[in-house]
Tab-separated table of C-alpha atoms and ligand atoms in Angstrom:
chain	number	residue	atom	x	y	z
A	1	UNK	CA	4.203	-18.725	15.030
A	2	UNK	CA	6.949	-16.517	13.615
A	3	UNK	CA	5.684	-12.995	12.955
A	4	UNK	CA	5.864	-11.754	9.381
A	5	UNK	CA	8.224	-8.810	8.991
A	6	UNK	CA	6.983	-5.745	7.148
A	7	UNK	CA	8.839	-2.904	5.515
A	8	UNK	CA	6.928	0.225	4.501
A	9	UNK	CA	8.043	2.647	1.785
A	10	UNK	CA	6.409	6.077	2.009
A	11	UNK	CA	7.096	9.540	0.643
A	12	UNK	CA	4.633	11.704	2.523
A	13	UNK	CA	2.301	12.095	5.468
A	14	UNK	CA	2.029	8.357	6.125
A	15	UNK	CA	-1.563	7.954	7.266
A	16	UNK	CA	-1.659	4.439	5.818
A	17	UNK	CA	1.569	3.695	7.649
A	18	UNK	CA	-0.060	4.972	10.833
A	19	UNK	CA	-3.078	2.697	10.312
A	20	UNK	CA	-0.732	-0.287	9.929
A	21	UNK	CA	1.160	0.697	13.098
A	22	UNK	CA	-2.127	1.135	15.017
A	23	UNK	CA	-3.533	-2.167	13.791
A	24	UNK	CA	-0.356	-3.983	14.827
A	25	UNK	CA	-0.456	-2.326	18.253
A	26	UNK	CA	-4.148	-3.252	18.651
A	27	UNK	CA	-3.406	-6.860	17.725
A	28	UNK	CA	-5.543	-6.625	14.575
A	29	UNK	CA	-2.561	-7.242	12.345
A	30	UNK	CA	-0.141	-9.927	13.344
A	31	UNK	CA	3.135	-8.620	11.959
A	32	UNK	CA	6.266	-6.783	12.967
A	33	UNK	CA	7.141	-3.510	11.263
A	34	UNK	CA	10.916	-3.660	11.007
A	35	UNK	CA	11.664	-0.616	8.869
A	36	UNK	CA	10.103	2.463	7.284
A	37	UNK	CA	12.013	3.939	4.357
A	38	UNK	CA	11.391	7.253	2.632
A	39	UNK	CA	12.941	8.999	-0.322
A	40	UNK	CA	11.981	12.310	1.351
A	41	UNK	CA	13.981	13.423	4.385
A	42	UNK	CA	11.072	15.500	5.700
A	43	UNK	CA	8.366	12.865	5.217
A	44	UNK	CA	6.031	12.798	8.194
A	45	UNK	CA	5.964	9.015	7.731
A	46	UNK	CA	9.535	8.872	9.111
A	47	UNK	CA	8.463	10.924	12.104
A	48	UNK	CA	5.565	8.560	12.782
A	49	UNK	CA	7.932	5.571	12.646
A	50	UNK	CA	10.387	7.172	15.072
A	51	UNK	CA	7.573	7.934	17.523
A	52	UNK	CA	6.811	4.242	17.673
A	53	UNK	CA	10.429	3.118	17.937
A	54	UNK	CA	10.490	1.734	14.412
A	55	UNK	CA	13.740	2.147	12.433
A	56	UNK	CA	13.238	5.074	10.038
A	57	UNK	CA	15.564	5.336	7.070
A	58	UNK	CA	15.903	8.251	4.692
A	59	UNK	CA	17.079	6.906	1.354
A	60	UNK	CA	17.584	10.077	-0.686
A	61	UNK	CA	17.224	9.681	-4.421
A	62	UNK	CA	19.603	12.526	-5.255
A	63	UNK	CA	22.409	11.240	-7.448
A	64	UNK	CA	20.224	8.391	-8.749
A	65	UNK	CA	18.463	10.384	-11.474
A	66	UNK	CA	19.064	7.972	-14.341
A	67	UNK	CA	19.965	5.121	-12.057
A	68	UNK	CA	16.611	3.825	-10.876
A	69	UNK	CA	17.866	0.259	-10.560
A	70	UNK	CA	20.809	1.352	-8.452
A	71	UNK	CA	18.442	3.230	-6.171
A	72	UNK	CA	16.214	0.180	-5.886
A	73	UNK	CA	19.271	-1.961	-5.079
A	74	UNK	CA	19.806	0.340	-2.124
A	75	UNK	CA	16.203	-0.229	-1.030
A	76	UNK	CA	16.593	-4.005	-1.374
A	77	UNK	CA	19.704	-3.848	0.808
A	78	UNK	CA	17.915	-1.858	3.511
A	79	UNK	CA	14.884	-4.159	3.428
A	80	UNK	CA	16.927	-7.357	3.487
A	81	UNK	CA	19.075	-6.040	6.318
A	82	UNK	CA	15.895	-6.035	8.435
A	83	UNK	CA	14.743	-9.444	7.135
A	84	UNK	CA	11.619	-7.951	5.570
A	85	UNK	CA	9.133	-10.519	4.196
A	86	UNK	CA	6.450	-8.171	2.832
A	87	UNK	CA	6.951	-4.690	1.395
A	88	UNK	CA	4.090	-2.180	1.575
A	89	UNK	CA	4.149	0.868	-0.661
A	90	UNK	CA	2.132	3.531	1.126
A	91	UNK	CA	2.188	6.762	-0.814
A	92	UNK	CA	5.657	5.998	-2.191
A	93	UNK	CA	5.995	8.424	-5.087
A	94	UNK	CA	8.488	6.484	-7.186
A	95	UNK	CA	7.964	3.833	-9.802
A	96	UNK	CA	9.902	0.821	-8.704
A	97	UNK	CA	11.994	-1.266	-11.063
A	98	UNK	CA	12.008	-5.020	-11.787
A	99	UNK	CA	15.090	-5.304	-9.591
A	100	UNK	CA	13.038	-4.570	-6.471
A	101	UNK	CA	10.021	-6.536	-7.692
A	102	UNK	CA	12.153	-9.631	-8.327
A	103	UNK	CA	13.719	-9.410	-4.873
A	104	UNK	CA	10.226	-9.795	-3.292
A	105	UNK	CA	8.120	-11.815	-5.751
A	106	UNK	CA	4.376	-11.497	-4.972
A	107	UNK	CA	5.432	-9.804	-1.756
A	108	UNK	CA	5.086	-6.130	-2.648
A	109	UNK	CA	1.722	-4.448	-2.134
A	110	UNK	CA	0.427	-1.001	-3.009
A	111	UNK	CA	-2.669	0.965	-2.074
A	112	UNK	CA	-4.366	3.202	-4.618
A	113	UNK	CA	-7.297	5.581	-4.021
A	114	UNK	CA	-9.606	4.409	-6.819
A	115	UNK	CA	-11.341	1.282	-7.992
A	116	UNK	CA	-8.652	0.089	-10.377
A	117	UNK	CA	-8.409	-0.240	-13.332
A	118	UNK	CA	-10.300	3.084	-13.246
A	119	UNK	CA	-8.143	6.148	-12.668
A	120	UNK	CA	-4.563	4.927	-12.243
A	121	UNK	CA	-1.746	7.412	-11.650
A	122	UNK	CA	-2.011	10.796	-9.950
A	123	UNK	CA	-4.832	13.303	-9.188
A	124	UNK	CA	-7.152	10.378	-8.819
A	125	UNK	CA	-10.057	12.039	-6.994
A	126	UNK	CA	-10.132	14.867	-9.530
A	127	UNK	CA	-10.292	12.311	-12.320
A	128	UNK	CA	-13.169	10.505	-10.587
A	129	UNK	CA	-15.122	13.741	-9.995
A	130	UNK	CA	-14.508	15.034	-13.526
A	131	UNK	CA	-15.638	11.749	-15.005
A	132	UNK	CA	-18.826	11.807	-12.962
A	133	UNK	CA	-18.635	8.320	-11.455
A	134	UNK	CA	-21.183	7.612	-8.713
A	135	UNK	CA	-18.909	5.292	-6.779
A	136	UNK	CA	-15.210	5.262	-6.196
A	137	UNK	CA	-13.048	3.582	-3.592
A	138	UNK	CA	-9.642	2.085	-3.073
A	139	UNK	CA	-7.645	-0.922	-4.142
A	140	UNK	CA	-4.862	-2.950	-2.578
A	141	UNK	CA	-2.933	-4.780	-5.275
A	142	UNK	CA	0.279	-6.646	-5.865
A	143	UNK	CA	2.895	-4.511	-7.532
A	144	UNK	CA	4.046	-5.475	-10.991
A	145	UNK	CA	6.088	-3.546	-13.516
A	146	UNK	CA	3.249	-1.276	-14.649
A	147	UNK	CA	1.721	1.710	-12.939
A	148	UNK	CA	-1.135	0.530	-10.667
A	149	UNK	CA	-1.643	-2.557	-12.822
A	150	UNK	CA	-0.864	-5.551	-10.587
A	151	UNK	CA	-3.359	-8.250	-9.498
A	152	UNK	CA	-6.083	-6.893	-7.219
A	153	UNK	CA	-6.316	-8.222	-3.658
A	154	UNK	CA	-9.080	-6.164	-2.022
A	155	UNK	CA	-11.213	-3.210	-3.001
A	156	UNK	CA	-13.586	-1.073	-0.956
A	157	UNK	CA	-16.330	1.050	-2.484
A	158	UNK	CA	-17.530	4.474	-1.371
A	159	UNK	CA	-20.259	6.710	-2.855
A	160	UNK	CA	-19.382	9.903	-4.677
A	161	UNK	CA	-21.736	12.654	-3.513
A	162	UNK	CA	-22.984	15.589	-5.577
A	163	UNK	CA	-21.315	18.125	-3.324
A	164	UNK	CA	-17.990	16.280	-3.016
A	165	UNK	CA	-14.717	18.120	-3.408
A	166	UNK	CA	-11.412	16.337	-4.014
A	167	UNK	CA	-10.759	16.659	-0.292
A	168	UNK	CA	-14.066	15.272	0.934
A	169	UNK	CA	-13.883	12.335	-1.479
A	170	UNK	CA	-10.244	11.648	-0.520
A	171	UNK	CA	-11.168	11.638	3.126
A	172	UNK	CA	-14.025	9.154	2.630
A	173	UNK	CA	-11.756	6.875	0.598
A	174	UNK	CA	-8.868	7.181	3.030
A	175	UNK	CA	-10.982	5.779	5.887
A	176	UNK	CA	-11.457	2.619	3.856
A	177	UNK	CA	-7.778	2.529	2.830
A	178	UNK	CA	-6.849	2.374	6.480
A	179	UNK	CA	-8.984	-0.749	6.917
A	180	UNK	CA	-8.273	-2.725	3.793
A	181	UNK	CA	-4.497	-2.312	3.688
A	182	UNK	CA	-3.980	-4.114	6.982
A	183	UNK	CA	-6.543	-6.712	5.994
A	184	UNK	CA	-4.699	-7.472	2.747
A	185	UNK	CA	-1.359	-7.704	4.554
A	186	UNK	CA	-2.882	-10.068	7.115
A	187	UNK	CA	-4.286	-12.337	4.381
A	188	UNK	CA	-0.921	-12.441	2.607
A	189	UNK	CA	0.937	-13.037	5.865
A	190	UNK	CA	-1.374	-15.957	6.649
A	191	UNK	CA	-0.668	-17.477	3.229
A	192	UNK	CA	-4.322	-17.153	2.229
A	193	UNK	CA	-3.804	-15.472	-1.133
A	194	UNK	CA	-3.219	-17.407	-4.318
A	195	UNK	CA	-2.280	-15.511	-7.465
A	196	UNK	CA	-3.606	-17.062	-10.698
A	197	UNK	CA	-2.751	-14.781	-13.573
A	198	UNK	CA	-4.573	-11.519	-12.885
A	199	UNK	CA	-6.819	-13.046	-10.245
A	200	UNK	CA	-6.041	-13.245	-6.568
A	201	UNK	CA	-7.960	-16.074	-4.929
A	202	UNK	CA	-8.608	-16.495	-1.249
A	203	UNK	CA	-7.693	-19.997	-0.178
A	204	UNK	CA	-10.510	-20.139	2.409
A	205	UNK	CA	-13.113	-19.223	-0.175
A	206	UNK	CA	-16.011	-20.265	2.067
A	207	UNK	CA	-15.397	-17.296	4.345
A	208	UNK	CA	-14.972	-14.788	1.583
A	209	UNK	CA	-18.314	-12.991	1.914
A	210	UNK	CA	-17.949	-12.635	5.644
A	211	UNK	CA	-14.325	-11.507	5.523
A	212	UNK	CA	-14.965	-8.873	2.935
A	213	UNK	CA	-17.998	-7.179	4.402
A	214	UNK	CA	-16.828	-3.690	5.242
A	215	UNK	CA	-18.533	-1.193	7.460
A	216	UNK	CA	-19.144	2.130	5.770
B	301	LIG	C1	-3.061	7.399	-0.346
B	301	LIG	O1	-4.221	7.999	-0.863
B	301	LIG	C2	-2.723	6.164	-1.131
B	301	LIG	O2	-3.848	5.506	-1.639
B	301	LIG	C3	-1.890	6.707	-2.266
B	301	LIG	O3	-1.139	7.742	-1.685
B	301	LIG	C4	-1.825	8.247	-0.553
B	301	LIG	C5	-0.865	8.138	0.603
B	301	LIG	O4	-1.403	8.720	1.745
B	301	LIG	N1	-1.074	5.682	-2.869
B	301	LIG	P1	-0.688	8.517	3.146
B	301	LIG	O5	0.723	9.053	2.997
B	301	LIG	O6	-0.718	7.069	3.488
B	301	LIG	O7	-1.498	9.348	4.104
């Protein structure tokens, strides 16, 4: 079977990227990572890609200040050049435009460190702690034109403890991010996800419970 080609967009440290790379190398995710693109020249994500022999592209956003579509056209070109099928946003700190979304319909995923629709946007762990929720978690969703609003594919739940700081909560959530992102990509790559309005259905529904049991 032809391997699905992934492109990852990341702006920072790239721990989710690393989890995807590791899962591919361990055979847990059947895909080929054909390019990692960052808007930040110094992003550690690019370094991680290079270490694993994956093409790493710095697409600087300087000069594109009021030209978000033009910048996204550049991304589309880079992604298409490497025949990317699925685009994963992994800590990519830019809002993408319809131009990019339309180039990969239902093929762009994002990971967010809360149980959406709670706490979209930035400073998510602080928002969760300030609000006093007892559980938080992470969400992998399709990307639409809003901020963290697209149809939800998988979520994982973690407890919020009384003595949690932003860092300790982030760390607990991040462990789950590293599991569910690859799982979501695998399901999409296998053609098992069906989008019906806001709902994402698993085509092999019978196995749902089993597939979605996560170890803490
Ligand atoms: C993660 O918490 C992710 O959920 C959010 O940005 C962070 C990226 O972290 N979208 P990393 O660069 O993957 O380590």
